[in-house]
């Protein structure tokens, strides 16, 4: 097995078979004391994860110092980068390099490369779904509710744009929309754009932001739209 980090795969690095990825990240609970006994759970969050990647590095054509310089240039980054293992090429972690410990031999090194994943999920590639004014089923096969982005082009003049799901949750934008106006919604950032200008004031008070949940989501829109989202796994 091999891995790709920061868009680069090093062919001379092999991941050993005892690589372990967590079934679930650990969970931290916020609690308050119960008067009668024990505690009451008032909140929870999933902790970040650390991946210990056991590797063998073959370097017959490099000195150890050359190898260290190459590894440091590759692994260091000031923000999260995609970490992809070759046995699950369609999924990736968002990770930062944490540390490396190597035992050095004449033509190879063996040890652990550590990565920190601040968000403890595996992400899949982006999914693009066109939606007309009719209802459209969107199947989220991941394990985590996900936010979405929407791009819509108004076909005829109207005073309202709406997207809603089968639970009655909806976003309503009120404006004197013209033909070919472009609406963009980013549910994760809670942002609304009209013709690329930020226009949060269009959002009506009866609106409620909502994610796409694992399973079937039935969406309807008042103008032809394109929805984008990612499946997310533990």
PDB file of C-alpha atoms in Angstrom:
ATOM      1  CA  UNK A   1       0.000   0.000   0.000  1.00  0.00           C
ATOM      2  CA  UNK A   2       1.057   3.604  -0.599  1.00  0.00           C
ATOM      3  CA  UNK A   3      -0.342   7.021   0.260  1.00  0.00           C
ATOM      4  CA  UNK A   4      -0.659  10.420  -1.360  1.00  0.00           C
ATOM      5  CA  UNK A   5      -0.258  13.611   0.668  1.00  0.00           C
ATOM      6  CA  UNK A   6      -0.404  17.189  -0.558  1.00  0.00           C
ATOM      7  CA  UNK A   7      -1.086  15.802  -4.041  1.00  0.00           C
ATOM      8  CA  UNK A   8       2.187  13.822  -4.138  1.00  0.00           C
ATOM      9  CA  UNK A   9       2.907  10.100  -3.859  1.00  0.00           C
ATOM     10  CA  UNK A  10       6.444   8.886  -3.168  1.00  0.00           C
ATOM     11  CA  UNK A  11       6.976   5.574  -4.933  1.00  0.00           C
ATOM     12  CA  UNK A  12       9.838   4.647  -2.623  1.00  0.00           C
ATOM     13  CA  UNK A  13       7.576   4.718   0.468  1.00  0.00           C
ATOM     14  CA  UNK A  14       5.534   1.609   1.305  1.00  0.00           C
ATOM     15  CA  UNK A  15       2.841   1.575   3.989  1.00  0.00           C
ATOM     16  CA  UNK A  16       3.060  -1.559   6.116  1.00  0.00           C
ATOM     17  CA  UNK A  17       0.060  -3.830   6.548  1.00  0.00           C
ATOM     18  CA  UNK A  18      -0.505  -3.012  10.226  1.00  0.00           C
ATOM     19  CA  UNK A  19      -1.764   0.507   9.472  1.00  0.00           C
ATOM     20  CA  UNK A  20      -4.768   1.096  11.726  1.00  0.00           C
ATOM     21  CA  UNK A  21      -7.559   3.577  11.079  1.00  0.00           C
ATOM     22  CA  UNK A  22     -10.159   4.150  13.804  1.00  0.00           C
ATOM     23  CA  UNK A  23     -13.647   2.689  13.558  1.00  0.00           C
ATOM     24  CA  UNK A  24     -14.885   5.912  15.183  1.00  0.00           C
ATOM     25  CA  UNK A  25     -13.094   8.929  16.610  1.00  0.00           C
ATOM     26  CA  UNK A  26     -13.202   9.214  20.388  1.00  0.00           C
ATOM     27  CA  UNK A  27     -16.039  11.339  21.756  1.00  0.00           C
ATOM     28  CA  UNK A  28     -15.795  14.015  24.457  1.00  0.00           C
ATOM     29  CA  UNK A  29     -18.905  14.677  26.518  1.00  0.00           C
ATOM     30  CA  UNK A  30     -19.863  17.790  28.447  1.00  0.00           C
ATOM     31  CA  UNK A  31     -21.708  16.885  31.634  1.00  0.00           C
ATOM     32  CA  UNK A  32     -23.290  18.442  34.695  1.00  0.00           C
ATOM     33  CA  UNK A  33     -23.870  16.761  38.029  1.00  0.00           C
ATOM     34  CA  UNK A  34     -27.250  15.258  38.768  1.00  0.00           C
ATOM     35  CA  UNK A  35     -28.636  16.034  42.199  1.00  0.00           C
ATOM     36  CA  UNK A  36     -29.773  12.471  42.778  1.00  0.00           C
ATOM     37  CA  UNK A  37     -26.733  10.641  41.340  1.00  0.00           C
ATOM     38  CA  UNK A  38     -24.286  10.606  38.472  1.00  0.00           C
ATOM     39  CA  UNK A  39     -24.126  13.126  35.652  1.00  0.00           C
ATOM     40  CA  UNK A  40     -26.291  14.529  32.872  1.00  0.00           C
ATOM     41  CA  UNK A  41     -24.840  14.744  29.356  1.00  0.00           C
ATOM     42  CA  UNK A  42     -25.338  18.275  28.011  1.00  0.00           C
ATOM     43  CA  UNK A  43     -23.144  18.145  24.924  1.00  0.00           C
ATOM     44  CA  UNK A  44     -20.735  16.072  22.890  1.00  0.00           C
ATOM     45  CA  UNK A  45     -18.103  16.435  20.201  1.00  0.00           C
ATOM     46  CA  UNK A  46     -15.917  14.100  18.214  1.00  0.00           C
ATOM     47  CA  UNK A  47     -12.227  14.541  18.888  1.00  0.00           C
ATOM     48  CA  UNK A  48      -9.545  14.966  16.268  1.00  0.00           C
ATOM     49  CA  UNK A  49      -7.631  11.820  15.337  1.00  0.00           C
ATOM     50  CA  UNK A  50      -3.951  11.014  14.967  1.00  0.00           C
ATOM     51  CA  UNK A  51      -2.986   8.512  12.277  1.00  0.00           C
ATOM     52  CA  UNK A  52       0.217   6.556  12.838  1.00  0.00           C
ATOM     53  CA  UNK A  53       1.334   5.446   9.387  1.00  0.00           C
ATOM     54  CA  UNK A  54       3.962   2.649   9.556  1.00  0.00           C
ATOM     55  CA  UNK A  55       6.304   2.891   6.575  1.00  0.00           C
ATOM     56  CA  UNK A  56       9.398   1.480   4.948  1.00  0.00           C
ATOM     57  CA  UNK A  57      11.396   3.969   2.882  1.00  0.00           C
ATOM     58  CA  UNK A  58      13.849   2.647   0.308  1.00  0.00           C
ATOM     59  CA  UNK A  59      16.603   5.086  -0.664  1.00  0.00           C
ATOM     60  CA  UNK A  60      19.376   3.286  -2.529  1.00  0.00           C
ATOM     61  CA  UNK A  61      19.855   6.262  -4.861  1.00  0.00           C
ATOM     62  CA  UNK A  62      19.726   8.955  -2.136  1.00  0.00           C
ATOM     63  CA  UNK A  63      21.794   9.815   0.892  1.00  0.00           C
ATOM     64  CA  UNK A  64      19.950  10.007   4.191  1.00  0.00           C
ATOM     65  CA  UNK A  65      20.380  13.777   4.255  1.00  0.00           C
ATOM     66  CA  UNK A  66      18.937  14.112   0.745  1.00  0.00           C
ATOM     67  CA  UNK A  67      15.990  11.973   1.825  1.00  0.00           C
ATOM     68  CA  UNK A  68      15.324  14.105   4.916  1.00  0.00           C
ATOM     69  CA  UNK A  69      15.337  17.311   2.879  1.00  0.00           C
ATOM     70  CA  UNK A  70      12.916  15.835   0.358  1.00  0.00           C
ATOM     71  CA  UNK A  71      10.574  14.511   3.048  1.00  0.00           C
ATOM     72  CA  UNK A  72      10.502  17.796   4.963  1.00  0.00           C
ATOM     73  CA  UNK A  73       9.678  19.785   1.812  1.00  0.00           C
ATOM     74  CA  UNK A  74       6.881  17.366   0.974  1.00  0.00           C
ATOM     75  CA  UNK A  75       5.300  16.828   4.384  1.00  0.00           C
ATOM     76  CA  UNK A  76       5.319  20.334   5.844  1.00  0.00           C
ATOM     77  CA  UNK A  77       2.245  22.454   5.192  1.00  0.00           C
ATOM     78  CA  UNK A  78       0.601  25.359   7.002  1.00  0.00           C
ATOM     79  CA  UNK A  79      -2.910  23.990   6.480  1.00  0.00           C
ATOM     80  CA  UNK A  80      -4.740  20.696   5.971  1.00  0.00           C
ATOM     81  CA  UNK A  81      -3.973  18.673   2.852  1.00  0.00           C
ATOM     82  CA  UNK A  82      -5.634  15.605   1.347  1.00  0.00           C
ATOM     83  CA  UNK A  83      -4.271  12.310   2.683  1.00  0.00           C
ATOM     84  CA  UNK A  84      -5.276   9.375   0.460  1.00  0.00           C
ATOM     85  CA  UNK A  85      -4.435   5.711   1.028  1.00  0.00           C
ATOM     86  CA  UNK A  86      -4.232   3.533  -2.068  1.00  0.00           C
ATOM     87  CA  UNK A  87      -6.621   0.898  -0.669  1.00  0.00           C
ATOM     88  CA  UNK A  88      -9.424   3.524  -0.489  1.00  0.00           C
ATOM     89  CA  UNK A  89      -8.592   5.830  -3.418  1.00  0.00           C
ATOM     90  CA  UNK A  90     -12.045   7.431  -3.523  1.00  0.00           C
ATOM     91  CA  UNK A  91     -11.828   8.721   0.062  1.00  0.00           C
ATOM     92  CA  UNK A  92      -9.448  11.075   1.827  1.00  0.00           C
ATOM     93  CA  UNK A  93      -8.640  12.649   5.176  1.00  0.00           C
ATOM     94  CA  UNK A  94      -7.834  16.324   5.626  1.00  0.00           C
ATOM     95  CA  UNK A  95      -4.586  16.136   7.556  1.00  0.00           C
ATOM     96  CA  UNK A  96      -1.506  17.958   8.773  1.00  0.00           C
ATOM     97  CA  UNK A  97       1.908  16.394   9.225  1.00  0.00           C
ATOM     98  CA  UNK A  98       2.652  15.905  12.929  1.00  0.00           C
ATOM     99  CA  UNK A  99       5.929  13.995  13.298  1.00  0.00           C
ATOM    100  CA  UNK A 100       8.192  11.323  11.845  1.00  0.00           C
ATOM    101  CA  UNK A 101      10.414   8.806  13.608  1.00  0.00           C
ATOM    102  CA  UNK A 102      12.685   6.599  11.513  1.00  0.00           C
ATOM    103  CA  UNK A 103      15.203   3.864  12.206  1.00  0.00           C
ATOM    104  CA  UNK A 104      17.965   4.365   9.650  1.00  0.00           C
ATOM    105  CA  UNK A 105      19.700   1.516   7.825  1.00  0.00           C
ATOM    106  CA  UNK A 106      22.101   1.491   4.895  1.00  0.00           C
ATOM    107  CA  UNK A 107      19.596   1.409   2.032  1.00  0.00           C
ATOM    108  CA  UNK A 108      16.244   1.839   3.767  1.00  0.00           C
ATOM    109  CA  UNK A 109      14.538   3.398   6.767  1.00  0.00           C
ATOM    110  CA  UNK A 110      11.634   2.123   8.809  1.00  0.00           C
ATOM    111  CA  UNK A 111       9.335   3.959  11.181  1.00  0.00           C
ATOM    112  CA  UNK A 112       6.175   5.976  11.755  1.00  0.00           C
ATOM    113  CA  UNK A 113       4.859   9.092  10.029  1.00  0.00           C
ATOM    114  CA  UNK A 114       2.181  10.783  12.147  1.00  0.00           C
ATOM    115  CA  UNK A 115      -0.657  12.886  10.775  1.00  0.00           C
ATOM    116  CA  UNK A 116      -3.182  14.988  12.682  1.00  0.00           C
ATOM    117  CA  UNK A 117      -6.740  15.071  11.307  1.00  0.00           C
ATOM    118  CA  UNK A 118      -8.457  18.047  13.028  1.00  0.00           C
ATOM    119  CA  UNK A 119     -11.802  16.976  11.540  1.00  0.00           C
ATOM    120  CA  UNK A 120     -12.036  13.227  12.184  1.00  0.00           C
ATOM    121  CA  UNK A 121     -13.735  12.214   8.954  1.00  0.00           C
ATOM    122  CA  UNK A 122     -13.001  10.628   5.603  1.00  0.00           C
ATOM    123  CA  UNK A 123     -14.336  12.598   2.654  1.00  0.00           C
ATOM    124  CA  UNK A 124     -15.413  11.320  -0.746  1.00  0.00           C
ATOM    125  CA  UNK A 125     -15.373  13.207  -4.032  1.00  0.00           C
ATOM    126  CA  UNK A 126     -17.859  15.936  -4.879  1.00  0.00           C
ATOM    127  CA  UNK A 127     -21.274  14.852  -6.166  1.00  0.00           C
ATOM    128  CA  UNK A 128     -23.199  17.091  -8.563  1.00  0.00           C
ATOM    129  CA  UNK A 129     -26.983  16.708  -8.868  1.00  0.00           C
ATOM    130  CA  UNK A 130     -29.223  18.747 -11.211  1.00  0.00           C
ATOM    131  CA  UNK A 131     -32.708  19.552  -9.890  1.00  0.00           C
ATOM    132  CA  UNK A 132     -35.669  20.905 -11.841  1.00  0.00           C
ATOM    133  CA  UNK A 133     -38.807  22.395 -10.313  1.00  0.00           C
ATOM    134  CA  UNK A 134     -39.992  18.840  -9.725  1.00  0.00           C
ATOM    135  CA  UNK A 135     -38.943  16.898  -6.628  1.00  0.00           C
ATOM    136  CA  UNK A 136     -35.623  15.092  -6.774  1.00  0.00           C
ATOM    137  CA  UNK A 137     -34.387  12.299  -4.518  1.00  0.00           C
ATOM    138  CA  UNK A 138     -30.799  12.712  -3.360  1.00  0.00           C
ATOM    139  CA  UNK A 139     -29.218   9.646  -1.771  1.00  0.00           C
ATOM    140  CA  UNK A 140     -26.550  10.500   0.800  1.00  0.00           C
ATOM    141  CA  UNK A 141     -24.596   7.285   1.348  1.00  0.00           C
ATOM    142  CA  UNK A 142     -22.172   8.761   3.874  1.00  0.00           C
ATOM    143  CA  UNK A 143     -22.536   8.509   7.648  1.00  0.00           C
ATOM    144  CA  UNK A 144     -22.602  12.209   8.550  1.00  0.00           C
ATOM    145  CA  UNK A 145     -25.060  15.032   7.698  1.00  0.00           C
ATOM    146  CA  UNK A 146     -23.457  17.243   5.049  1.00  0.00           C
ATOM    147  CA  UNK A 147     -23.952  20.799   3.906  1.00  0.00           C
ATOM    148  CA  UNK A 148     -24.396  21.644   0.271  1.00  0.00           C
ATOM    149  CA  UNK A 149     -24.003  24.402  -2.265  1.00  0.00           C
ATOM    150  CA  UNK A 150     -26.585  25.432  -4.837  1.00  0.00           C
ATOM    151  CA  UNK A 151     -26.357  27.236  -8.166  1.00  0.00           C
ATOM    152  CA  UNK A 152     -29.592  28.383  -9.809  1.00  0.00           C
ATOM    153  CA  UNK A 153     -30.397  30.524 -12.824  1.00  0.00           C
ATOM    154  CA  UNK A 154     -33.729  32.342 -12.859  1.00  0.00           C
ATOM    155  CA  UNK A 155     -35.653  31.676 -16.098  1.00  0.00           C
ATOM    156  CA  UNK A 156     -38.526  34.159 -15.705  1.00  0.00           C
ATOM    157  CA  UNK A 157     -39.118  37.166 -13.509  1.00  0.00           C
ATOM    158  CA  UNK A 158     -40.230  36.205 -10.011  1.00  0.00           C
ATOM    159  CA  UNK A 159     -40.332  37.637  -6.502  1.00  0.00           C
ATOM    160  CA  UNK A 160     -39.238  34.497  -4.677  1.00  0.00           C
ATOM    161  CA  UNK A 161     -36.830  31.554  -4.849  1.00  0.00           C
ATOM    162  CA  UNK A 162     -37.300  28.540  -2.613  1.00  0.00           C
ATOM    163  CA  UNK A 163     -35.605  25.237  -1.812  1.00  0.00           C
ATOM    164  CA  UNK A 164     -37.239  22.809   0.615  1.00  0.00           C
ATOM    165  CA  UNK A 165     -36.956  19.209   1.819  1.00  0.00           C
ATOM    166  CA  UNK A 166     -39.459  16.545   2.837  1.00  0.00           C
ATOM    167  CA  UNK A 167     -39.272  17.617   6.496  1.00  0.00           C
ATOM    168  CA  UNK A 168     -40.640  21.068   5.759  1.00  0.00           C
ATOM    169  CA  UNK A 169     -37.271  22.758   6.225  1.00  0.00           C
ATOM    170  CA  UNK A 170     -36.762  25.454   3.629  1.00  0.00           C
ATOM    171  CA  UNK A 171     -34.839  28.500   2.502  1.00  0.00           C
ATOM    172  CA  UNK A 172     -36.830  31.317   0.923  1.00  0.00           C
ATOM    173  CA  UNK A 173     -35.164  34.220  -0.878  1.00  0.00           C
ATOM    174  CA  UNK A 174     -37.318  37.276  -1.557  1.00  0.00           C
ATOM    175  CA  UNK A 175     -36.336  39.763  -4.263  1.00  0.00           C
ATOM    176  CA  UNK A 176     -37.506  41.035  -7.623  1.00  0.00           C
ATOM    177  CA  UNK A 177     -35.462  38.492  -9.558  1.00  0.00           C
ATOM    178  CA  UNK A 178     -34.902  39.094 -13.259  1.00  0.00           C
ATOM    179  CA  UNK A 179     -34.408  36.619 -16.077  1.00  0.00           C
ATOM    180  CA  UNK A 180     -30.893  35.089 -15.984  1.00  0.00           C
ATOM    181  CA  UNK A 181     -30.171  36.228 -12.426  1.00  0.00           C
ATOM    182  CA  UNK A 182     -27.810  33.721 -10.790  1.00  0.00           C
ATOM    183  CA  UNK A 183     -28.385  32.593  -7.209  1.00  0.00           C
ATOM    184  CA  UNK A 184     -25.674  30.807  -5.226  1.00  0.00           C
ATOM    185  CA  UNK A 185     -26.200  29.363  -1.756  1.00  0.00           C
ATOM    186  CA  UNK A 186     -23.491  27.885   0.485  1.00  0.00           C
ATOM    187  CA  UNK A 187     -25.281  26.113   3.331  1.00  0.00           C
ATOM    188  CA  UNK A 188     -22.052  25.311   5.177  1.00  0.00           C
ATOM    189  CA  UNK A 189     -20.982  28.959   5.308  1.00  0.00           C
ATOM    190  CA  UNK A 190     -24.573  30.227   5.516  1.00  0.00           C
ATOM    191  CA  UNK A 191     -23.901  32.537   2.612  1.00  0.00           C
ATOM    192  CA  UNK A 192     -26.150  33.769  -0.205  1.00  0.00           C
ATOM    193  CA  UNK A 193     -25.015  35.434  -3.428  1.00  0.00           C
ATOM    194  CA  UNK A 194     -26.947  37.110  -6.206  1.00  0.00           C
ATOM    195  CA  UNK A 195     -24.924  37.569  -9.388  1.00  0.00           C
ATOM    196  CA  UNK A 196     -21.796  36.976  -7.258  1.00  0.00           C
ATOM    197  CA  UNK A 197     -22.634  39.716  -4.734  1.00  0.00           C
ATOM    198  CA  UNK A 198     -23.233  38.705  -1.102  1.00  0.00           C
ATOM    199  CA  UNK A 199     -26.939  39.265  -0.350  1.00  0.00           C
ATOM    200  CA  UNK A 200     -27.878  37.751   3.005  1.00  0.00           C
ATOM    201  CA  UNK A 201     -30.731  40.260   3.259  1.00  0.00           C
ATOM    202  CA  UNK A 202     -32.676  38.194   0.699  1.00  0.00           C
ATOM    203  CA  UNK A 203     -33.249  35.412   3.248  1.00  0.00           C
ATOM    204  CA  UNK A 204     -36.758  35.462   4.724  1.00  0.00           C
ATOM    205  CA  UNK A 205     -37.371  35.128   8.466  1.00  0.00           C
ATOM    206  CA  UNK A 206     -39.259  31.862   8.016  1.00  0.00           C
ATOM    207  CA  UNK A 207     -36.207  30.181   6.474  1.00  0.00           C
ATOM    208  CA  UNK A 208     -34.291  27.451   8.269  1.00  0.00           C
ATOM    209  CA  UNK A 209     -30.871  26.199   7.217  1.00  0.00           C
ATOM    210  CA  UNK A 210     -30.690  22.429   6.836  1.00  0.00           C
ATOM    211  CA  UNK A 211     -28.122  19.785   5.869  1.00  0.00           C
ATOM    212  CA  UNK A 212     -28.468  16.747   3.645  1.00  0.00           C
ATOM    213  CA  UNK A 213     -28.856  13.790   5.990  1.00  0.00           C
ATOM    214  CA  UNK A 214     -27.720  10.188   5.494  1.00  0.00           C
ATOM    215  CA  UNK A 215     -30.358   8.363   3.483  1.00  0.00           C
ATOM    216  CA  UNK A 216     -32.885   9.780   1.029  1.00  0.00           C
ATOM    217  CA  UNK A 217     -33.372  13.553   0.881  1.00  0.00           C
ATOM    218  CA  UNK A 218     -36.295  14.792  -1.217  1.00  0.00           C
ATOM    219  CA  UNK A 219     -35.648  18.308  -2.477  1.00  0.00           C
ATOM    220  CA  UNK A 220     -37.729  20.683  -4.538  1.00  0.00           C
ATOM    221  CA  UNK A 221     -36.712  24.063  -5.950  1.00  0.00           C
ATOM    222  CA  UNK A 222     -38.561  26.887  -7.650  1.00  0.00           C
ATOM    223  CA  UNK A 223     -36.030  27.258 -10.484  1.00  0.00           C
ATOM    224  CA  UNK A 224     -33.671  24.784 -12.179  1.00  0.00           C
ATOM    225  CA  UNK A 225     -30.686  24.302  -9.894  1.00  0.00           C
ATOM    226  CA  UNK A 226     -27.521  22.302  -9.352  1.00  0.00           C
ATOM    227  CA  UNK A 227     -26.695  20.900  -5.904  1.00  0.00           C
ATOM    228  CA  UNK A 228     -23.152  19.918  -4.894  1.00  0.00           C
ATOM    229  CA  UNK A 229     -22.133  17.947  -1.804  1.00  0.00           C
ATOM    230  CA  UNK A 230     -19.681  15.362  -0.487  1.00  0.00           C
ATOM    231  CA  UNK A 231     -20.338  12.086   1.294  1.00  0.00           C
ATOM    232  CA  UNK A 232     -18.515  11.943   4.628  1.00  0.00           C
ATOM    233  CA  UNK A 233     -17.557   8.823   6.602  1.00  0.00           C
ATOM    234  CA  UNK A 234     -16.087   8.019  10.011  1.00  0.00           C
TER     235      UNK A 234
END
